[in-house]
């Protein structure tokens, strides 16, 4: 085969890009030049050469290593990868076919997405039967059934959406075979990454088990410590020379008879941000809130002022708990123990109203409000009204939405609140770190 | 030895001769940077030997090391060149009425009044030098943008003098402690190298090379203690290789043949320089506990 090296490298780069590593064409060319300079028969040299030229973030190294091991696997492993991938593809086709057989209306297939068909096939038999019975029981005279079919499709989609959310909340969403990977190497590398023990950063926070909490605490400490250092540098008085300070220059050069010998420059002063944290602690949201609070308080040394509130049915101020110097775990335990609202239902509107009426001085034009919530609440319109009012009195509102981005379109509340806040997907520690970095460091 | 003709083996030997123990993980990226004439961006925790690579390179090729230490507020004037403003002023005062305006102006902007800063020095050097740009993450984004322009063309334009092109492309080593995310543009132009804390075996070799008086046993015990402290204690600042060497030196000065609780007690301040870290060490393990762990690991290895 002509251009064997070039083709292989291009394919490997394609795989890296699929796995989320950004590689430019320029870097690919450099990698090709590098491969010509090392002993191509020495696996370790090839790996080091590709890693040095293609991966420029240390955090991406594990992804690179998985991709490298899968791509440059020995023939037996490659064969096994290919077989597994083929099996997975076959299984996917079979599941879709099964769903298509069941999901029909008067012998005609329902028009729903492949993803929805796959989810249907993996539901418990009992649930499948309910949907099927519903379809069997629905019929209208033939002249009207074309108008009725879209309604049925809408109903089935709604039911499947409900199951997807419920299974996701229970952590039992089935793995979809052959999902996303159009290549056996991609599939193998992706699977390996999924099994990687070091993936706590990318795990949905509410699914992190109690046994992993000490590790999470340690990760949060490290992340917030690192970010605090960066923020403290960013908000220190800048020494960057901007403009000549004429008055200061003349004053300090009087001793040279008015000749401006030593120039003095103006310095720029940057204000530290002031944060007001509003965390939803109703039901399954409580775990997210605990992690976000811990992260934000890790930054307290470099943020001018942090005020925090938790809410479910109503609002509760929690700032005083964090004023005492003691381990964070003990503070959180006391907070959860004493709180009257931890783990109850959600009423964002009532809580925001309470924030405005009881703590008006906390809402200033310098305040950045960070809301941690999945947007699901009672009295949606009231919440929107209160949010509109608050938006007018603060610098900005950041919304850390704990729902995955692809579920946002299904919720009216997301669309409503997005108009008043910058909303970010935030259900993993990696998301949290990224959002806060963007907010304070970019 | 020519940097752009060197082999991996020659580079490894050169590193070893200069007291730097390196495997493929380090030598291959450095070798590629030299052969491709690209800057190398080295990241890693403080004290893992990032800056040392530049020093070693200057030793391997017997050339000068020009260092640009970065800090917040560093600008082109401090990094590239600056007109000697004070000297120009004095000259103006001296010849105020004696010379024509044009002649004065030409004279004032001649190379004699130019203060060469590290980047210009590296570009104008008569032979290939090592240019170390240390702690690049401490500079501002604007300076970073300026820097990668210089690093792509290796030439600078001085309005009063014209364009100065480098005679020899310098070997550029950039180090980064990861305090700030560097721009993609800069990273793309560089060969990347991440240096992690060394394995126990590698650290023993480093200690043996740098502190030969320590002996095999003490070197092993120090390396095991370091490994435990870095990986099992949640320290704010993990002890670096240079601190491990300081510990080995101190133990040699005390005349210690092995690691004992008493010596750990006396030297722990060389490793842990933060009160919280010291408290954590004392509450979790303490000097006696550390020695016990080291002994048990040692027995597993033999």
XYZ file of C-alpha atoms in Angstrom:
744
model
C 0.000 0.000 0.000
C 1.296 3.428 -0.951
C 1.861 6.054 1.738
C 1.410 3.419 4.431
C 2.803 5.629 7.212
C 0.795 8.687 6.178
C -2.450 6.735 5.954
C -1.982 5.095 9.301
C -1.092 8.348 10.986
C -4.095 10.128 9.469
C -6.360 7.347 10.743
C -4.812 7.492 14.203
C -5.277 11.280 14.329
C -8.886 10.795 13.234
C -9.404 8.441 16.186
C -7.800 10.883 18.612
C -10.085 13.657 17.390
C -13.108 11.399 17.874
C -12.007 10.800 21.434
C -11.895 14.542 22.071
C -8.199 15.338 21.604
C -7.704 18.427 19.467
C -5.036 17.813 16.840
C -4.294 20.345 14.102
C -3.073 19.551 10.601
C 0.206 21.269 11.423
C 0.707 18.971 14.396
C -0.077 15.938 12.228
C 2.612 16.995 9.768
C 5.084 17.482 12.621
C 4.174 14.010 13.899
C 4.882 12.545 10.476
C 8.283 14.243 10.383
C 8.929 12.954 13.897
C 8.091 9.371 12.892
C 10.724 9.584 10.173
C 13.311 10.541 12.778
C 12.740 7.695 15.238
C 13.188 3.949 14.908
C 9.765 2.910 13.696
C 10.321 -0.640 14.962
C 10.707 0.604 18.549
C 7.210 0.827 19.960
C 8.238 3.049 22.890
C 10.004 5.529 20.630
C 7.012 5.725 18.316
C 4.698 6.291 21.268
C 6.887 9.038 22.750
C 7.225 10.724 19.349
C 3.475 10.725 18.699
C 2.643 11.812 22.240
C 5.143 14.695 22.151
C 3.851 16.026 18.855
C 0.106 15.334 19.057
C -0.897 15.682 22.717
C -0.288 19.088 24.272
C -2.324 18.706 27.467
C -1.200 16.299 30.114
C -4.849 15.580 31.010
C -5.320 14.094 27.541
C -2.458 11.649 27.950
C -4.647 8.753 29.257
C -6.927 9.097 26.208
C -3.904 9.098 23.924
C -2.420 6.033 25.602
C -5.679 4.075 25.270
C -5.989 5.047 21.637
C -2.352 4.152 21.003
C -2.689 0.743 22.674
C -5.847 -0.031 20.713
C -4.492 1.232 17.401
C -1.086 -0.383 17.630
C -2.342 -3.595 19.204
C -0.863 -6.981 18.324
C -2.789 -8.844 15.560
C -4.624 -11.177 18.002
C -5.939 -8.258 20.035
C -6.886 -6.420 16.851
C -8.837 -9.462 15.674
C -10.626 -9.653 19.013
C -11.467 -5.928 18.856
C -12.896 -6.423 15.391
C -15.011 -9.388 16.481
C -16.383 -7.567 19.534
C -17.184 -4.511 17.465
C -18.969 -6.610 14.839
C -20.985 -8.399 17.546
C -21.968 -5.090 19.046
C -23.071 -3.763 15.651
C -25.118 -6.914 14.997
C -26.759 -6.641 18.381
C -27.671 -3.037 17.674
C -29.296 -3.950 14.352
C -31.205 -6.768 16.023
C -32.506 -4.547 18.818
C -33.697 -1.937 16.332
C -35.446 -4.610 14.301
C -37.200 -5.915 17.434
C -38.411 -2.427 18.326
C -39.631 -1.786 14.790
C -41.650 -4.982 14.932
C -43.391 -3.920 18.161
C -43.824 -0.207 17.584
C -46.395 -0.151 14.809
C -49.787 1.387 14.323
C -52.156 -0.467 12.038
C -49.186 -2.308 10.532
C -47.246 0.881 9.858
C -43.979 1.609 11.654
C -43.896 4.566 14.042
C -41.434 7.266 13.075
C -39.152 7.516 16.061
C -35.382 7.814 16.279
C -32.956 4.873 16.377
C -31.935 5.892 19.861
C -35.542 5.681 21.022
C -35.989 2.298 19.384
C -32.877 1.019 21.156
C -34.102 2.293 24.477
C -37.460 0.612 23.953
C -35.818 -2.760 23.200
C -33.881 -2.591 26.428
C -36.821 -1.783 28.701
C -38.202 -4.461 31.024
C -40.714 -6.772 29.327
C -43.511 -5.424 31.499
C -42.906 -1.833 30.410
C -42.627 -2.826 26.779
C -45.926 -4.631 27.070
C -47.622 -1.499 28.427
C -46.495 0.561 25.428
C -47.415 -2.209 23.013
C -50.879 -2.671 24.561
C -51.444 1.060 24.335
C -50.597 0.975 20.631
C -52.790 -2.075 20.021
C -55.720 -0.445 21.779
C -55.430 2.758 19.763
C -57.150 2.861 16.441
C -59.336 5.252 14.533
C -61.196 4.824 11.280
C -58.825 4.489 8.361
C -59.541 7.936 6.876
C -58.323 9.633 10.074
C -55.470 7.419 11.103
C -52.834 9.495 9.305
C -53.687 12.419 11.519
C -53.749 10.210 14.595
C -50.344 8.518 14.007
C -48.205 11.586 14.823
C -50.071 11.927 18.122
C -49.305 8.337 18.965
C -45.652 8.849 18.072
C -45.615 11.873 20.363
C -47.064 9.793 23.196
C -44.569 6.968 22.721
C -41.656 9.419 22.591
C -42.889 11.023 25.814
C -43.117 7.660 27.519
C -39.615 6.682 26.382
C -38.268 10.042 27.527
C -39.749 9.419 30.943
C -38.038 6.016 31.103
C -34.736 7.436 29.991
C -34.821 10.077 32.712
C -35.958 7.629 35.364
C -33.364 5.020 34.490
C -30.689 7.718 34.342
C -31.650 8.946 37.798
C -31.498 5.407 39.143
C -28.171 4.915 37.399
C -29.566 2.014 35.388
C -29.590 3.427 31.896
C -28.572 0.491 29.667
C -25.446 0.746 27.558
C -26.358 1.071 23.929
C -24.444 -1.448 21.825
C -22.379 -0.078 18.953
C -23.119 3.452 20.130
C -21.108 6.284 18.603
C -18.178 4.254 17.343
C -17.956 3.730 13.615
C -14.672 1.940 13.997
C -13.545 -1.068 16.057
C -10.505 0.795 17.419
C -12.601 3.736 18.507
C -15.014 1.361 20.205
C -12.194 -0.427 22.031
C -10.484 2.791 23.120
C -13.808 4.293 24.211
C -14.688 1.210 26.220
C -11.293 1.157 27.904
C -11.716 4.809 28.854
C -15.142 4.105 30.284
C -13.654 1.394 32.474
C -10.850 3.630 33.600
C -10.788 3.888 37.342
C -9.494 7.425 37.226
C -12.736 8.692 35.717
C -14.288 10.126 38.908
C -13.844 13.541 37.371
C -16.197 12.541 34.583
C -18.695 10.576 36.679
C -22.141 12.055 37.295
C -21.764 13.539 40.785
C -24.934 12.003 42.120
C -23.730 8.530 41.132
C -20.482 8.836 43.054
C -20.720 6.299 45.831
C -20.030 6.983 49.501
C -16.899 4.866 49.315
C -15.447 7.300 46.754
C -16.192 10.411 48.820
C -12.718 10.721 50.380
C -11.204 10.587 46.881
C -13.670 13.177 45.618
C -12.871 15.432 48.575
C -9.208 15.138 47.743
C -9.830 15.866 44.031
C -11.988 18.880 44.911
C -9.322 20.190 47.259
C -6.675 19.892 44.567
C -8.840 21.469 41.873
C -9.922 24.385 44.015
C -6.405 24.918 45.340
C -5.028 25.020 41.826
C -7.726 27.355 40.641
C -7.334 29.614 43.684
C -3.655 30.114 42.818
C -4.573 31.024 39.281
C -7.354 33.389 40.342
C -5.183 35.082 42.939
C -2.643 35.896 40.225
C -5.320 37.115 37.872
C -6.818 39.526 40.369
C -3.605 40.804 41.879
C -2.706 44.366 40.994
C -1.264 43.989 37.536
C 2.347 45.046 37.021
C 1.775 45.192 33.305
C 2.899 48.525 31.914
C -0.100 50.244 30.385
C 0.228 54.038 30.294
C 2.716 56.587 31.526
C 1.563 58.230 34.741
C 2.619 61.786 33.913
C 1.857 63.346 37.296
C 3.766 60.660 39.149
C 6.668 60.854 36.638
C 7.062 64.664 37.001
C 6.866 64.408 40.788
C 9.505 61.747 41.080
C 11.853 63.472 38.590
C 11.942 66.926 40.246
C 15.336 65.967 41.643
C 16.719 65.831 38.062
C 15.713 69.407 37.415
C 12.474 68.513 35.680
C 14.027 66.208 33.057
C 11.881 63.116 33.046
C 14.586 60.589 33.648
C 12.617 57.805 35.285
C 9.254 57.084 33.778
C 6.400 55.978 36.050
C 3.524 53.903 34.775
C -0.092 53.514 35.744
C -1.069 50.157 37.148
C -4.291 48.417 36.564
C -6.334 47.297 39.515
C -8.727 44.422 39.117
C -11.522 43.663 41.530
C -12.069 40.220 42.932
C -15.492 38.761 42.200
C -18.205 38.507 44.797
C -20.344 35.396 44.719
C -23.800 34.473 45.907
C -24.418 30.758 45.747
C -27.951 29.400 45.577
C -28.057 25.597 45.669
C -31.014 23.326 45.175
C -30.878 20.651 47.901
C -34.153 18.944 47.108
C -34.068 15.146 46.717
C -31.372 13.942 44.335
C -29.949 17.455 43.934
C -28.416 17.445 47.410
C -25.259 15.598 46.343
C -24.530 18.107 43.573
C -25.022 20.961 46.020
C -22.568 19.482 48.519
C -19.834 19.176 45.870
C -20.397 22.643 44.432
C -20.387 24.239 47.896
C -17.131 22.472 48.709
C -15.511 23.625 45.486
C -16.629 27.232 45.836
C -15.458 27.411 49.446
C -12.093 26.102 48.313
C -11.835 29.393 46.430
C -12.839 31.552 49.384
C -9.331 32.891 49.922
C -9.317 34.528 46.508
C -12.921 35.590 46.162
C -13.906 38.841 47.816
C -17.065 37.566 49.365
C -19.055 34.352 49.230
C -22.569 34.187 50.500
C -24.433 30.928 50.256
C -27.989 29.761 50.436
C -29.640 26.412 50.019
C -33.202 25.962 48.900
C -35.882 23.374 48.347
C -39.390 24.411 49.409
C -37.917 27.584 50.882
C -34.626 29.392 51.238
C -32.127 28.926 54.040
C -28.927 31.000 54.519
C -25.887 28.803 55.238
C -22.997 31.298 55.137
C -22.485 31.303 58.957
C -21.655 27.573 58.918
C -18.554 28.284 56.855
C -17.234 31.180 58.931
C -15.760 28.879 61.548
C -12.415 27.333 60.726
C -12.787 23.571 60.809
C -12.780 20.664 58.375
C -15.232 20.992 55.539
C -16.697 17.519 56.170
C -17.680 18.474 59.739
C -19.264 21.728 58.529
C -21.322 19.923 55.910
C -22.419 17.256 58.399
C -23.644 19.964 60.786
C -25.370 21.837 57.972
C -27.227 18.755 56.760
C -28.140 17.804 60.322
C -29.568 21.204 61.210
C -31.197 22.110 57.916
C -34.969 21.898 57.850
C -35.181 21.792 54.084
C -32.427 19.371 52.995
C -33.868 16.761 50.616
C -37.433 18.166 50.329
C -39.429 19.276 47.216
C -38.486 22.308 45.076
C -40.043 25.739 44.876
C -37.561 28.057 43.219
C -40.029 30.952 42.910
C -40.772 31.068 46.643
C -37.064 30.729 47.442
C -36.001 33.554 45.124
C -38.755 35.729 46.508
C -37.453 35.090 49.982
C -33.918 35.965 48.795
C -35.065 39.363 47.557
C -37.222 40.257 50.502
C -35.000 38.976 53.324
C -31.529 39.615 51.886
C -31.815 42.622 49.567
C -28.341 43.917 50.521
C -26.738 40.776 49.138
C -27.898 41.617 45.652
C -25.520 44.268 44.343
C -24.311 45.205 40.849
C -20.994 43.424 41.680
C -22.623 40.161 42.669
C -22.386 37.055 40.517
C -25.164 34.635 41.432
C -24.454 30.952 40.885
C -27.592 28.819 40.846
C -27.157 25.058 41.105
C -30.362 23.383 39.969
C -31.874 21.065 37.375
C -34.554 23.779 36.742
C -37.369 21.441 37.805
C -39.607 23.352 40.187
C -43.169 24.054 41.260
C -44.704 27.361 40.193
C -42.611 27.796 37.072
C -44.050 31.196 36.107
C -43.454 32.602 39.561
C -39.839 31.432 39.443
C -39.429 33.183 36.093
C -40.879 36.425 37.485
C -38.561 36.372 40.490
C -35.549 35.583 38.316
C -36.347 38.543 36.052
C -36.425 40.847 39.070
C -33.160 39.514 40.500
C -31.385 39.738 37.144
C -31.907 43.517 37.196
C -30.064 44.002 40.466
C -26.987 41.782 40.047
C -23.993 41.612 37.703
C -24.932 38.272 36.230
C -26.506 34.921 36.940
C -24.718 31.665 36.193
C -26.820 28.562 36.148
C -25.131 25.221 36.735
C -27.675 22.813 35.290
C -27.183 19.282 36.546
C -29.098 17.769 33.649
C -27.185 16.546 30.590
C -27.395 19.039 27.736
C -29.334 16.726 25.421
C -32.210 16.622 27.924
C -32.576 20.408 28.049
C -34.740 20.578 24.965
C -37.403 18.436 26.663
C -37.931 20.844 29.547
C -39.838 24.083 29.275
C -38.197 25.388 32.433
C -34.735 25.296 30.821
C -35.845 27.502 27.937
C -37.513 29.915 30.347
C -34.593 30.320 32.765
C -31.959 30.413 30.034
C -33.155 33.860 29.039
C -32.000 35.284 32.360
C -28.893 33.278 33.133
C -25.831 31.884 31.440
C -26.606 28.203 31.685
C -23.942 25.484 31.702
C -24.203 21.731 31.759
C -22.705 20.719 35.087
C -23.172 17.215 36.389
C -19.555 16.115 36.715
C -16.595 17.521 38.608
C -14.905 18.158 35.261
C -17.871 20.314 34.151
C -17.762 22.215 37.428
C -14.072 22.939 37.100
C -14.477 24.020 33.485
C -17.369 26.395 34.189
C -15.635 28.090 37.095
C -12.392 28.345 35.163
C -14.231 29.997 32.295
C -15.957 32.371 34.690
C -12.962 33.495 36.700
C -10.005 32.994 34.437
C -11.072 33.801 30.897
C 28.216 17.431 18.176
C 25.562 19.190 16.068
C 22.078 19.451 17.662
C 20.342 18.934 14.317
C 22.353 15.795 13.530
C 22.359 14.127 16.931
C 20.949 10.621 17.525
C 18.769 9.525 20.449
C 21.595 7.394 21.815
C 24.104 10.258 21.675
C 21.643 12.518 23.434
C 20.997 9.962 26.176
C 24.725 9.524 26.738
C 25.172 13.297 26.745
C 22.451 13.674 29.359
C 24.020 10.986 31.524
C 27.468 12.568 31.272
C 25.907 15.792 32.519
C 24.283 14.009 35.444
C 20.728 13.861 34.091
C 19.122 10.430 34.160
C 16.588 10.227 31.346
C 14.666 7.505 29.541
C 12.855 7.541 26.184
C 10.011 9.422 27.820
C 12.294 12.478 28.076
C 15.017 11.909 25.492
C 12.694 11.293 22.519
C 10.781 14.608 22.805
C 14.014 16.539 23.416
C 15.665 14.778 20.469
C 12.682 15.603 18.240
C 12.718 19.242 19.293
C 16.408 19.457 18.378
C 16.059 17.667 15.050
C 12.888 19.501 14.017
C 14.284 22.815 15.314
C 11.144 23.437 17.295
C 10.797 24.807 20.822
C 10.148 22.228 23.524
C 7.454 23.005 26.101
C 8.119 21.175 29.356
C 5.449 20.966 32.041
C 5.306 19.211 35.374
C 5.247 19.867 39.110
C 7.902 22.214 40.510
C 11.226 20.512 41.118
C 10.964 17.579 38.711
C 13.881 18.798 36.571
C 12.316 20.973 33.881
C 14.802 23.844 34.008
C 17.631 21.375 34.432
C 17.035 20.083 30.896
C 18.039 23.460 29.436
C 21.188 23.547 31.562
C 22.043 20.008 30.556
C 21.525 20.825 26.861
C 23.961 23.702 27.110
C 26.410 21.297 28.745
C 25.891 18.587 26.110
C 26.530 20.979 23.209
C 29.052 23.181 25.017
C 27.103 26.321 24.288
C 25.724 29.288 26.201
C 22.493 29.234 28.116
C 20.460 32.430 27.811
C 17.699 32.618 30.372
C 14.526 34.624 30.304
C 12.811 34.349 33.678
C 9.128 35.121 33.213
C 7.001 37.025 35.692
C 3.704 38.824 35.698
C 4.058 42.101 33.807
C 7.023 40.984 31.693
C 6.846 42.811 28.393
C 8.736 43.139 25.121
C 11.051 45.796 26.587
C 12.335 43.399 29.200
C 12.373 40.346 26.958
C 13.540 41.615 23.579
C 15.224 45.009 23.566
C 14.950 48.487 24.980
C 16.508 51.779 24.017
C 18.757 53.057 26.760
C 16.535 56.012 27.559
C 18.673 57.448 30.338
C 21.845 57.298 28.225
C 20.059 58.932 25.324
C 18.888 61.741 27.627
C 22.376 62.376 28.924
C 23.740 62.447 25.381
C 21.082 65.010 24.393
C 22.013 67.171 27.372
C 25.691 67.006 26.466
C 25.443 67.855 22.784
C 22.396 70.092 22.972
C 23.821 72.979 20.989
C 26.789 71.489 19.212
C 25.390 69.014 16.647
C 22.717 68.966 13.943
C 19.342 67.372 14.715
C 19.657 64.609 12.077
C 23.096 63.553 13.226
C 21.956 63.435 16.855
C 18.905 61.354 16.005
C 20.912 58.881 13.917
C 23.448 58.554 16.659
C 20.864 58.108 19.418
C 19.218 55.147 17.681
C 22.380 53.245 16.882
C 23.221 49.807 18.331
C 25.315 51.488 21.033
C 22.131 52.672 22.713
C 20.317 49.393 22.355
C 19.905 47.280 25.467
C 19.769 43.657 24.316
C 17.426 41.510 26.346
C 17.515 37.668 26.350
C 15.422 37.074 23.202
C 17.476 39.434 21.062
C 20.677 38.077 22.560
C 19.662 34.546 21.554
C 18.732 35.658 18.053
C 21.973 37.580 17.544
C 24.251 34.993 19.122
C 27.150 34.013 16.847
C 26.524 30.308 17.520
C 23.555 28.089 18.389
C 22.641 28.747 22.013
C 20.088 27.333 24.433
C 17.318 29.814 25.151
C 15.482 28.991 28.370
C 12.129 30.721 28.790
C 11.394 29.792 32.361
C 7.881 29.648 33.873
C 6.098 30.916 30.791
C 2.740 30.514 32.595
C 3.603 33.497 34.799
C 3.392 35.959 31.901
C 0.257 37.563 30.505
C -1.557 36.340 27.415
C -0.355 39.323 25.336
C 3.249 38.485 25.997
C 2.591 34.872 25.115
C 1.141 35.946 21.765
C 4.180 38.111 21.104
C 6.457 35.269 22.056
C 5.017 32.762 19.683
C 5.436 35.227 16.860
C 9.138 35.521 17.688
C 9.458 31.764 18.069
C 7.900 31.044 14.674
C 10.159 33.306 12.614
C 13.178 33.808 14.837
C 13.457 37.340 13.618
C 12.553 40.718 15.103
C 11.887 44.093 13.606
C 13.341 47.126 15.325
C 11.793 50.149 13.586
C 14.945 52.260 13.877
C 17.364 49.505 12.819
C 15.380 47.173 10.549
C 14.762 43.436 10.727
C 17.226 41.256 12.561
C 17.183 37.599 11.548
C 18.706 34.876 13.654
C 21.941 33.421 12.368
C 21.340 30.135 14.138
C 17.952 28.994 15.366
C 18.411 28.661 19.125
C 17.416 25.519 21.044
C 14.383 26.875 22.860
C 13.215 25.337 26.122
C 9.995 26.668 27.634
C 8.995 25.531 31.103
C 5.517 25.688 32.567
C 4.316 24.993 36.096
C 0.695 24.795 34.974
C -0.514 27.867 36.868
C -2.295 29.121 33.781
C -3.651 27.419 30.691
C -1.332 28.292 27.797
C -2.778 29.279 24.454
C -3.338 26.594 21.823
C -1.248 28.610 19.363
C 1.842 28.405 21.514
C 1.320 24.743 22.333
C 0.860 23.854 18.678
C 4.248 25.345 17.801
C 6.066 23.299 20.412
C 7.035 19.703 21.025
C 5.420 18.782 24.322
C 7.008 17.023 27.268
C 5.392 16.273 30.618
C 7.766 15.264 33.368
C 6.233 13.303 36.206
C 7.799 12.441 39.550
C 10.296 9.638 38.937
C 9.773 5.978 39.787
C 11.597 4.642 42.862
C 14.234 2.982 40.653
C 14.879 6.165 38.695
C 15.059 8.282 41.831
C 17.603 5.882 43.351
C 19.739 6.349 40.215
C 19.370 10.128 40.413
C 20.389 10.204 44.072
C 23.326 7.893 43.355
C 24.553 10.186 40.564
C 24.009 13.489 42.364
C 24.922 12.428 45.913
C 27.309 9.502 45.439
C 28.335 9.645 49.134
C 24.836 8.521 50.121
C 25.435 4.900 49.122
C 22.982 2.356 47.722
C 21.004 1.707 50.885
C 20.429 5.283 51.981
C 19.559 6.292 48.402
C 16.957 3.533 48.255
C 15.443 4.493 51.606
C 15.242 8.169 50.659
C 13.604 7.264 47.324
C 11.066 5.003 49.074
C 10.246 7.714 51.607
C 9.742 10.218 48.781
C 7.508 7.852 46.874
C 5.332 7.250 49.943
C 5.034 10.944 50.752
C 4.152 11.886 47.180
C 1.599 9.193 46.540
C 0.043 8.360 49.888
C -0.188 11.715 51.653
C -2.505 14.394 50.351
C 0.132 17.116 50.590
C -0.300 20.654 49.354
C 3.211 20.632 47.934
C 4.732 17.253 47.199
C 8.489 16.990 47.815
C 10.426 17.459 44.586
C 13.495 15.650 43.282
C 15.700 18.555 44.318
C 14.294 18.310 47.842
C 15.000 14.576 47.863
C 18.591 15.422 46.956
C 18.708 18.008 49.742
C 17.524 15.325 52.159
C 20.163 12.870 50.936
C 22.848 15.562 51.289
C 21.691 16.426 54.794
C 21.675 12.772 55.850
C 25.210 12.372 54.536
C 26.277 15.448 56.518
C 24.702 13.969 59.662
C 26.683 10.807 58.972
C 23.523 8.711 58.714
C 23.924 5.295 57.113
C 20.182 4.588 57.093
C 16.961 6.492 57.524
C 16.068 6.621 61.227
C 13.181 8.439 62.974
C 15.680 10.794 64.577
C 17.073 11.891 61.176
C 13.606 12.211 59.688
C 12.646 14.453 62.601
C 15.697 16.647 62.013
C 15.357 16.906 58.252
C 11.623 16.927 57.610
C 11.685 20.703 57.141
C 13.763 20.191 54.026
C 10.850 18.331 52.441
C 7.727 19.938 53.839
C 7.601 23.719 53.808
C 4.001 24.312 54.688
C 2.547 24.123 58.173
C -0.534 22.242 57.015
C 1.658 19.662 55.283
C 3.814 19.265 58.382
C 0.750 18.808 60.576
C -0.668 16.277 58.147
C 2.597 14.341 58.080
C 2.884 14.284 61.874
C -0.735 13.295 62.444
C -0.942 10.646 59.698
C 2.427 8.969 59.848
C 5.158 10.768 61.824
C 8.929 10.079 61.620
C 8.734 6.614 63.202
C 5.799 5.610 61.017
C 7.611 6.741 57.868
C 10.716 4.736 58.739
C 8.564 1.678 59.451
C 6.834 2.006 56.055
C 10.166 2.472 54.290
C 11.625 -0.629 55.973
C 8.624 -2.731 55.048
C 8.761 -1.562 51.405
C 12.479 -2.220 51.391
C 12.018 -5.792 52.564
C 9.420 -6.371 49.824
C 11.909 -5.210 47.205
C 14.726 -7.521 48.307
